[in-house]
PDB file of C-alpha atoms in Angstrom:
ATOM      1  CA  MET Q   1      12.542 114.611 139.080  1.00  0.00           C
ATOM      2  CA  SER Q   2      11.364 118.182 139.646  1.00  0.00           C
ATOM      3  CA  HIS Q   3      10.159 120.433 136.885  1.00  0.00           C
ATOM      4  CA  PHE Q   4      13.103 122.792 137.543  1.00  0.00           C
ATOM      5  CA  VAL Q   5      15.683 120.003 137.032  1.00  0.00           C
ATOM      6  CA  LYS Q   6      13.988 118.831 133.808  1.00  0.00           C
ATOM      7  CA  ARG Q   7      14.073 122.362 132.411  1.00  0.00           C
ATOM      8  CA  LYS Q   8      17.776 122.695 133.277  1.00  0.00           C
ATOM      9  CA  ILE Q   9      18.680 119.400 131.534  1.00  0.00           C
ATOM     10  CA  GLN Q  10      16.676 120.348 128.434  1.00  0.00           C
ATOM     11  CA  ARG Q  11      18.434 123.731 128.301  1.00  0.00           C
ATOM     12  CA  GLU Q  12      21.872 122.061 128.497  1.00  0.00           C
ATOM     13  CA  PHE Q  13      21.021 119.640 125.686  1.00  0.00           C
ATOM     14  CA  LEU Q  14      19.893 122.556 123.548  1.00  0.00           C
ATOM     15  CA  LEU Q  15      23.260 124.277 124.110  1.00  0.00           C
ATOM     16  CA  LEU Q  16      25.317 121.264 122.946  1.00  0.00           C
ATOM     17  CA  PRO Q  17      24.812 121.814 119.164  1.00  0.00           C
ATOM     18  CA  LEU Q  18      25.695 125.479 119.616  1.00  0.00           C
ATOM     19  CA  LEU Q  19      28.920 124.598 121.445  1.00  0.00           C
ATOM     20  CA  ALA Q  20      29.801 122.054 118.748  1.00  0.00           C
ATOM     21  CA  CYS Q  21      29.399 124.700 116.050  1.00  0.00           C
ATOM     22  CA  LEU Q  22      31.695 127.036 117.941  1.00  0.00           C
ATOM     23  CA  CYS Q  23      34.375 124.352 118.466  1.00  0.00           C
ATOM     24  CA  ILE Q  24      34.608 123.183 114.834  1.00  0.00           C
ATOM     25  CA  PRO Q  25      36.302 126.398 113.547  1.00  0.00           C
ATOM     26  CA  LEU Q  26      38.709 126.288 116.490  1.00  0.00           C
ATOM     27  CA  LEU Q  27      39.689 122.733 115.612  1.00  0.00           C
ATOM     28  CA  GLY Q  28      40.290 123.837 112.049  1.00  0.00           C
ATOM     29  CA  VAL Q  29      42.562 126.640 113.221  1.00  0.00           C
ATOM     30  CA  THR Q  30      44.535 124.233 115.395  1.00  0.00           C
ATOM     31  CA  THR Q  31      44.978 121.760 112.536  1.00  0.00           C
ATOM     32  CA  THR Q  32      46.142 124.505 110.208  1.00  0.00           C
ATOM     33  CA  ALA Q  33      48.589 125.838 112.783  1.00  0.00           C
ATOM     34  CA  ILE Q  34      50.156 122.393 113.181  1.00  0.00           C
ATOM     35  CA  SER Q  35      50.410 121.626 109.458  1.00  0.00           C
ATOM     36  CA  ARG Q  36      51.792 124.981 108.303  1.00  0.00           C
ATOM     37  CA  PRO Q  37      55.281 124.602 109.819  1.00  0.00           C
ATOM     38  CA  LEU Q  38      55.586 121.136 108.231  1.00  0.00           C
ATOM     39  CA  ARG Q  39      54.620 122.444 104.796  1.00  0.00           C
ATOM     40  CA  HIS Q  40      56.955 125.405 105.246  1.00  0.00           C
ATOM     41  CA  LYS Q  41      59.824 123.091 106.251  1.00  0.00           C
ATOM     42  CA  ARG Q  42      59.314 120.885 103.194  1.00  0.00           C
ATOM     43  CA  ARG Q  43      59.131 123.905 100.906  1.00  0.00           C
ATOM     44  CA  PHE Q  44      62.308 125.381 102.427  1.00  0.00           C
ATOM     45  CA  HIS Q  45      64.142 122.041 101.988  1.00  0.00           C
ATOM     46  CA  PHE Q  46      63.049 121.852  98.324  1.00  0.00           C
ATOM     47  CA  LEU Q  47      64.113 125.434  97.590  1.00  0.00           C
ATOM     48  CA  SER Q  48      67.464 125.022  99.354  1.00  0.00           C
ATOM     49  CA  TRP Q  49      68.134 121.924  97.221  1.00  0.00           C
ATOM     50  CA  LEU Q  50      67.386 123.931  94.056  1.00  0.00           C
ATOM     51  CA  HIS Q  51      69.731 126.734  95.138  1.00  0.00           C
ATOM     52  CA  TRP Q  52      72.567 124.316  95.993  1.00  0.00           C
ATOM     53  CA  ARG Q  53      74.699 124.282  92.859  1.00  0.00           C
ATOM     54  CA  PRO Q  54      78.102 122.755  93.582  1.00  0.00           C
ATOM     55  CA  MET Q  55      80.703 122.304  90.883  1.00  0.00           C
ATOM     56  CA  PHE Q  56      80.997 118.591  91.723  1.00  0.00           C
ATOM     57  CA  ARG Q  57      77.532 117.220  92.443  1.00  0.00           C
ATOM     58  CA  PRO Q  58      77.579 113.553  93.574  1.00  0.00           C
ATOM     59  CA  SER Q  59      76.461 111.146  90.859  1.00  0.00           C
ATOM     60  CA  HIS Q  60      76.312 107.489  89.896  1.00  0.00           C
ATOM     61  CA  GLU Q  61      78.790 108.201  87.093  1.00  0.00           C
ATOM     62  CA  SER Q  62      81.314 109.608  89.567  1.00  0.00           C
ATOM     63  CA  LEU Q  63      81.138 106.451  91.704  1.00  0.00           C
ATOM     64  CA  ILE Q  64      81.703 104.347  88.572  1.00  0.00           C
ATOM     65  CA  LEU Q  65      84.805 106.398  87.695  1.00  0.00           C
ATOM     66  CA  GLN Q  66      86.185 106.096  91.223  1.00  0.00           C
ATOM     67  CA  ASN Q  67      85.834 102.326  91.198  1.00  0.00           C
ATOM     68  CA  ALA Q  68      87.261 102.057  87.684  1.00  0.00           C
ATOM     69  CA  GLU Q  69      90.475 103.684  88.944  1.00  0.00           C
ATOM     70  CA  ILE Q  70      90.616 101.306  91.916  1.00  0.00           C
ATOM     71  CA  ASP Q  71      90.218  98.353  89.542  1.00  0.00           C
ATOM     72  CA  ARG Q  72      92.903  99.749  87.216  1.00  0.00           C
ATOM     73  CA  LEU Q  73      95.299  99.886  90.158  1.00  0.00           C
ATOM     74  CA  GLU Q  74      94.171  96.389  91.239  1.00  0.00           C
ATOM     75  CA  LEU Q  75      93.629  97.533  94.808  1.00  0.00           C
ATOM     76  CA  PRO Q  76      91.657  95.398  97.272  1.00  0.00           C
ATOM     77  CA  ARG Q  77      88.667  96.648  99.231  1.00  0.00           C
ATOM     78  CA  ILE Q  78      89.865  96.368 102.835  1.00  0.00           C
ATOM     79  CA  GLN Q  79      87.579  93.975 104.696  1.00  0.00           C
ATOM     80  CA  ASP Q  80      88.499  94.334 108.371  1.00  0.00           C
ATOM     81  CA  ASP Q  81      91.041  95.592 110.888  1.00  0.00           C
ATOM     82  CA  ASP Q  82      93.381  92.651 110.278  1.00  0.00           C
ATOM     83  CA  GLU Q  83      93.730  93.566 106.596  1.00  0.00           C
ATOM     84  CA  LEU Q  84      94.032  97.230 107.528  1.00  0.00           C
ATOM     85  CA  GLU Q  85      96.912  96.592 109.924  1.00  0.00           C
ATOM     86  CA  ALA Q  86      98.672  94.343 107.399  1.00  0.00           C
ATOM     87  CA  LEU Q  87      98.606  97.131 104.793  1.00  0.00           C
ATOM     88  CA  LYS Q  88      99.978  99.583 107.339  1.00  0.00           C
ATOM     89  CA  ALA Q  89     102.791  97.179 108.234  1.00  0.00           C
ATOM     90  CA  SER Q  90     103.763  96.825 104.568  1.00  0.00           C
ATOM     91  CA  GLN Q  91     103.555 100.629 104.140  1.00  0.00           C
ATOM     92  CA  ALA Q  92     100.939 100.231 101.434  1.00  0.00           C
ATOM     93  CA  LEU Q  93      99.016 102.653 103.661  1.00  0.00           C
ATOM     94  CA  LEU Q  94     100.800 105.636 105.189  1.00  0.00           C
ATOM     95  CA  PRO Q  95      99.719 107.995 107.992  1.00  0.00           C
ATOM     96  CA  ILE Q  96      98.389 111.394 106.962  1.00  0.00           C
ATOM     97  CA  ARG Q  97     100.411 113.841 109.032  1.00  0.00           C
ATOM     98  CA  ALA Q  98      98.867 116.649 111.060  1.00  0.00           C
ATOM     99  CA  SER Q  99     100.654 119.974 110.635  1.00  0.00           C
ATOM    100  CA  GLU Q 100     100.132 123.721 110.757  1.00  0.00           C
ATOM    101  CA  SER Q 101      98.174 123.352 107.505  1.00  0.00           C
ATOM    102  CA  LEU Q 102      96.221 120.161 108.266  1.00  0.00           C
ATOM    103  CA  ARG Q 103      94.174 118.848 111.184  1.00  0.00           C
ATOM    104  CA  PHE Q 104      91.807 115.950 111.820  1.00  0.00           C
ATOM    105  CA  ASP Q 105      88.233 115.788 112.989  1.00  0.00           C
ATOM    106  CA  PRO Q 106      88.792 114.609 116.585  1.00  0.00           C
ATOM    107  CA  ARG Q 107      86.051 112.002 116.072  1.00  0.00           C
ATOM    108  CA  LEU Q 108      88.112 110.239 113.389  1.00  0.00           C
ATOM    109  CA  ASP Q 109      89.675 107.103 114.868  1.00  0.00           C
ATOM    110  CA  PRO Q 110      93.504 107.438 114.792  1.00  0.00           C
ATOM    111  CA  SER Q 111      93.702 103.934 113.313  1.00  0.00           C
ATOM    112  CA  ARG Q 112      91.914 105.245 110.206  1.00  0.00           C
ATOM    113  CA  ARG Q 113      93.986 108.386 109.624  1.00  0.00           C
ATOM    114  CA  PHE Q 114      95.813 106.539 106.844  1.00  0.00           C
ATOM    115  CA  SER Q 115      95.674 106.420 103.049  1.00  0.00           C
ATOM    116  CA  ARG Q 116      97.586 105.286  99.973  1.00  0.00           C
ATOM    117  CA  PRO Q 117     100.913 107.159  99.586  1.00  0.00           C
ATOM    118  CA  TRP Q 118      99.755 109.289  96.629  1.00  0.00           C
ATOM    119  CA  THR Q 119      96.522 110.220  98.428  1.00  0.00           C
ATOM    120  CA  ARG Q 120      98.544 111.216 101.487  1.00  0.00           C
ATOM    121  CA  ASP Q 121     100.815 113.381  99.292  1.00  0.00           C
ATOM    122  CA  PHE Q 122      97.852 115.015  97.552  1.00  0.00           C
ATOM    123  CA  THR Q 123      96.135 115.816 100.853  1.00  0.00           C
ATOM    124  CA  GLU Q 124      99.253 117.351 102.371  1.00  0.00           C
ATOM    125  CA  ASP Q 125     100.034 119.298  99.169  1.00  0.00           C
ATOM    126  CA  LEU Q 126      96.494 120.687  99.088  1.00  0.00           C
ATOM    127  CA  GLY Q 127      96.732 121.585 102.766  1.00  0.00           C
ATOM    128  CA  GLN Q 128      99.936 123.548 102.158  1.00  0.00           C
ATOM    129  CA  ALA Q 129      98.436 125.400  99.193  1.00  0.00           C
ATOM    130  CA  TYR Q 130      95.273 126.208 101.165  1.00  0.00           C
ATOM    131  CA  TYR Q 131      97.288 127.424 104.150  1.00  0.00           C
ATOM    132  CA  HIS Q 132      99.481 129.559 101.870  1.00  0.00           C
ATOM    133  CA  ARG Q 133      96.337 131.238 100.497  1.00  0.00           C
ATOM    134  CA  PHE Q 134      94.155 131.579 103.605  1.00  0.00           C
ATOM    135  CA  HIS Q 135      96.453 130.922 106.605  1.00  0.00           C
ATOM    136  CA  GLN Q 136      93.957 128.343 107.841  1.00  0.00           C
ATOM    137  CA  GLN Q 137      94.045 124.562 108.155  1.00  0.00           C
ATOM    138  CA  ILE Q 138      92.051 122.099 106.133  1.00  0.00           C
ATOM    139  CA  GLN Q 139      90.337 119.382 108.164  1.00  0.00           C
ATOM    140  CA  VAL Q 140      90.348 115.683 107.281  1.00  0.00           C
ATOM    141  CA  ASN Q 141      87.036 114.132 108.330  1.00  0.00           C
ATOM    142  CA  SER Q 142      87.572 110.672 106.867  1.00  0.00           C
ATOM    143  CA  ALA Q 143      90.247 108.612 105.107  1.00  0.00           C
ATOM    144  CA  VAL Q 144      90.606 104.827 104.822  1.00  0.00           C
ATOM    145  CA  ARG Q 145      87.692 102.630 105.912  1.00  0.00           C
ATOM    146  CA  THR Q 146      87.088  98.912 106.155  1.00  0.00           C
ATOM    147  CA  VAL Q 147      84.046  97.123 104.783  1.00  0.00           C
ATOM    148  CA  LYS Q 148      83.011  96.467 108.380  1.00  0.00           C
ATOM    149  CA  VAL Q 149      83.058 100.197 109.166  1.00  0.00           C
ATOM    150  CA  GLN Q 150      81.195 101.033 105.934  1.00  0.00           C
ATOM    151  CA  LYS Q 151      78.412  98.569 106.759  1.00  0.00           C
ATOM    152  CA  LYS Q 152      77.989 100.187 110.154  1.00  0.00           C
ATOM    153  CA  LEU Q 153      77.950 103.635 108.539  1.00  0.00           C
ATOM    154  CA  ARG Q 154      75.223 102.601 106.090  1.00  0.00           C
ATOM    155  CA  ARG Q 155      72.950 101.659 108.977  1.00  0.00           C
ATOM    156  CA  HIS Q 156      72.998 105.268 110.164  1.00  0.00           C
ATOM    157  CA  ASN Q 157      73.498 107.165 106.891  1.00  0.00           C
ATOM    158  CA  ARG Q 158      71.234 106.255 103.987  1.00  0.00           C
ATOM    159  CA  ASN Q 159      73.428 108.317 101.626  1.00  0.00           C
ATOM    160  CA  ALA Q 160      76.568 106.272 102.300  1.00  0.00           C
ATOM    161  CA  ALA Q 161      77.926 104.336  99.309  1.00  0.00           C
ATOM    162  CA  PRO Q 162      77.603 100.527  99.128  1.00  0.00           C
ATOM    163  CA  CYS Q 163      80.276  98.134 100.353  1.00  0.00           C
ATOM    164  CA  ASP Q 164      80.695  96.320  97.035  1.00  0.00           C
ATOM    165  CA  GLY Q 165      79.925  96.523  93.338  1.00  0.00           C
ATOM    166  CA  ASP Q 166      80.690  99.188  90.730  1.00  0.00           C
ATOM    167  CA  THR Q 167      79.513 101.976  93.043  1.00  0.00           C
ATOM    168  CA  ALA Q 168      81.222 100.861  96.254  1.00  0.00           C
ATOM    169  CA  SER Q 169      82.795 103.462  98.526  1.00  0.00           C
ATOM    170  CA  SER Q 170      86.304 104.356  97.328  1.00  0.00           C
ATOM    171  CA  HIS Q 171      87.306 104.850 100.983  1.00  0.00           C
ATOM    172  CA  LEU Q 172      87.567 101.045 101.150  1.00  0.00           C
ATOM    173  CA  ALA Q 173      90.683 101.095  98.948  1.00  0.00           C
ATOM    174  CA  GLY Q 174      92.402 103.894 100.875  1.00  0.00           C
ATOM    175  CA  VAL Q 175      92.500 106.271  97.893  1.00  0.00           C
ATOM    176  CA  THR Q 176      89.962 108.804  99.192  1.00  0.00           C
ATOM    177  CA  VAL Q 177      89.732 111.550 101.792  1.00  0.00           C
ATOM    178  CA  ASP Q 178      86.824 113.692 102.963  1.00  0.00           C
ATOM    179  CA  LEU Q 179      87.811 117.298 103.671  1.00  0.00           C
ATOM    180  CA  GLN Q 180      85.490 119.485 105.714  1.00  0.00           C
ATOM    181  CA  ARG Q 181      83.525 122.002 103.652  1.00  0.00           C
ATOM    182  CA  ARG Q 182      81.302 123.288 106.441  1.00  0.00           C
ATOM    183  CA  GLY Q 183      82.572 126.585 107.834  1.00  0.00           C
ATOM    184  CA  MET Q 184      84.391 127.641 104.664  1.00  0.00           C
ATOM    185  CA  SER Q 185      83.640 131.049 103.199  1.00  0.00           C
ATOM    186  CA  LYS Q 186      82.363 131.407  99.626  1.00  0.00           C
ATOM    187  CA  GLU Q 187      85.843 132.491  98.576  1.00  0.00           C
ATOM    188  CA  GLN Q 188      87.423 129.426 100.181  1.00  0.00           C
ATOM    189  CA  ILE Q 189      84.900 127.067  98.581  1.00  0.00           C
ATOM    190  CA  ARG Q 190      85.471 128.700  95.189  1.00  0.00           C
ATOM    191  CA  TRP Q 191      89.241 128.314  95.607  1.00  0.00           C
ATOM    192  CA  MET Q 192      88.849 124.629  96.505  1.00  0.00           C
ATOM    193  CA  GLU Q 193      86.562 124.031  93.527  1.00  0.00           C
ATOM    194  CA  HIS Q 194      89.040 125.658  91.126  1.00  0.00           C
ATOM    195  CA  TYR Q 195      91.953 123.680  92.574  1.00  0.00           C
ATOM    196  CA  LEU Q 196      90.013 120.433  92.206  1.00  0.00           C
ATOM    197  CA  PHE Q 197      88.722 121.394  88.746  1.00  0.00           C
ATOM    198  CA  TYR Q 198      92.307 121.728  87.547  1.00  0.00           C
ATOM    199  CA  MET Q 199      93.304 118.381  89.074  1.00  0.00           C
ATOM    200  CA  LYS Q 200      90.235 116.670  87.607  1.00  0.00           C
ATOM    201  CA  ALA Q 201      90.885 118.199  84.177  1.00  0.00           C
ATOM    202  CA  ILE Q 202      94.272 116.484  84.016  1.00  0.00           C
ATOM    203  CA  GLY Q 203      92.850 113.212  85.322  1.00  0.00           C
ATOM    204  CA  LEU Q 204      94.310 113.190  88.827  1.00  0.00           C
ATOM    205  CA  VAL Q 205      91.211 113.315  91.042  1.00  0.00           C
ATOM    206  CA  GLU Q 206      87.514 112.474  91.005  1.00  0.00           C
ATOM    207  CA  PRO Q 207      85.819 114.864  93.480  1.00  0.00           C
ATOM    208  CA  GLU Q 208      82.307 115.211  94.856  1.00  0.00           C
ATOM    209  CA  GLU Q 209      80.765 117.859  97.103  1.00  0.00           C
ATOM    210  CA  GLU Q 210      78.541 116.027  99.550  1.00  0.00           C
ATOM    211  CA  ARG Q 211      75.574 118.037 100.779  1.00  0.00           C
ATOM    212  CA  HIS Q 212      74.479 115.904 103.730  1.00  0.00           C
ATOM    213  CA  GLN Q 213      77.952 115.622 105.265  1.00  0.00           C
ATOM    214  CA  TRP Q 214      79.232 118.988 103.944  1.00  0.00           C
ATOM    215  CA  VAL Q 215      82.587 117.651 102.786  1.00  0.00           C
ATOM    216  CA  PHE Q 216      84.740 117.541  99.682  1.00  0.00           C
ATOM    217  CA  HIS Q 217      84.976 113.823  98.894  1.00  0.00           C
ATOM    218  CA  ILE Q 218      88.155 113.386  96.823  1.00  0.00           C
ATOM    219  CA  MET Q 219      89.332 110.163  95.199  1.00  0.00           C
ATOM    220  CA  VAL Q 220      92.987 110.547  94.163  1.00  0.00           C
ATOM    221  CA  SER Q 221      94.301 108.687  91.122  1.00  0.00           C
ATOM    222  CA  GLY Q 222      97.500 106.675  91.339  1.00  0.00           C
ATOM    223  CA  ARG Q 223      98.776 108.912  88.524  1.00  0.00           C
ATOM    224  CA  TYR Q 224      99.222 111.712  91.060  1.00  0.00           C
ATOM    225  CA  ALA Q 225     102.499 110.154  92.232  1.00  0.00           C
ATOM    226  CA  GLU Q 226     103.976 110.273  88.705  1.00  0.00           C
ATOM    227  CA  TRP Q 227     102.642 113.770  88.032  1.00  0.00           C
ATOM    228  CA  ARG Q 228     104.047 115.055  91.316  1.00  0.00           C
ATOM    229  CA  LEU Q 229     107.557 113.946  90.338  1.00  0.00           C
ATOM    230  CA  THR Q 230     107.375 116.179  87.254  1.00  0.00           C
ATOM    231  CA  GLN Q 231     106.592 119.283  89.316  1.00  0.00           C
ATOM    232  CA  ASP Q 232     109.424 121.488  90.551  1.00  0.00           C
ATOM    233  CA  LEU Q 233     107.048 123.019  93.091  1.00  0.00           C
ATOM    234  CA  VAL Q 234     103.534 122.142  94.156  1.00  0.00           C
ATOM    235  CA  PRO Q 235     101.360 124.985  92.782  1.00  0.00           C
ATOM    236  CA  MET Q 236     100.415 127.367  95.570  1.00  0.00           C
ATOM    237  CA  GLU Q 237      97.792 129.228  93.567  1.00  0.00           C
ATOM    238  CA  GLN Q 238      95.225 128.098  91.022  1.00  0.00           C
ATOM    239  CA  PRO Q 239      93.748 130.362  88.313  1.00  0.00           C
ATOM    240  CA  ASP Q 240      90.675 132.388  89.188  1.00  0.00           C
ATOM    241  CA  ALA Q 241      88.804 130.840  86.270  1.00  0.00           C
ATOM    242  CA  PRO Q 242      88.599 127.056  85.884  1.00  0.00           C
ATOM    243  CA  VAL Q 243      91.112 125.562  83.472  1.00  0.00           C
ATOM    244  CA  THR Q 244      89.641 123.208  80.887  1.00  0.00           C
ATOM    245  CA  ALA Q 245      91.247 120.132  79.399  1.00  0.00           C
ATOM    246  CA  LEU Q 246      91.198 121.885  76.009  1.00  0.00           C
ATOM    247  CA  SER Q 247      93.236 124.846  77.248  1.00  0.00           C
ATOM    248  CA  LEU Q 248      95.784 122.512  78.824  1.00  0.00           C
ATOM    249  CA  ASN Q 249      96.478 120.932  75.444  1.00  0.00           C
ATOM    250  CA  LYS Q 250      97.230 124.241  73.719  1.00  0.00           C
TER     251      LYS Q 250
END
């Protein structure tokens, strides 16, 4: 090996530590650039959760109340399509009717656009009141479900309620509807919350505002059918301020 080649190799080896020193800060910059968006995303998610203050936040207690009403009515949790079709044939489940005030999420299977009669009446009454106020339709995203459908849903949605027990999904009894919340204005959401607050105060519904699906989840009590018969007209407007149970007893 010539003297010139040896000198060149030695010079290159001497430059390696210098290059390493220059690269280390660059690697640090790259790592920081990659991690910052992740930290920012987590922080944004945490802050958005803090700022989300619905009137009807989902809770374990709410699920208990929903299932207590189902047990009071002695309603079965519908296991499969055979049971579902049998309940339709006996008119224990009735179709929710699309109208100028009510539409369906097109992804909702037509075979599951059914509910208990009082839940159907509540949904259509609410749709009429909402249309009277805003001249827009409410959208039904979900109604009756079978245990088979709920199990499939739980595989894809970790927030979905269980299929059995004291906190099982009330959709399984056909007493519940999910109404789309996404796309509503603040005024429309406030109106819905006041309407549901009034109905909850007199023991007719158990509502939740689901954040992940952006819906109003509404379990309707069997008492709604009796209450409805006492009303000359379904109320088109609800008070601007929530009505409490105490004020109703005055």
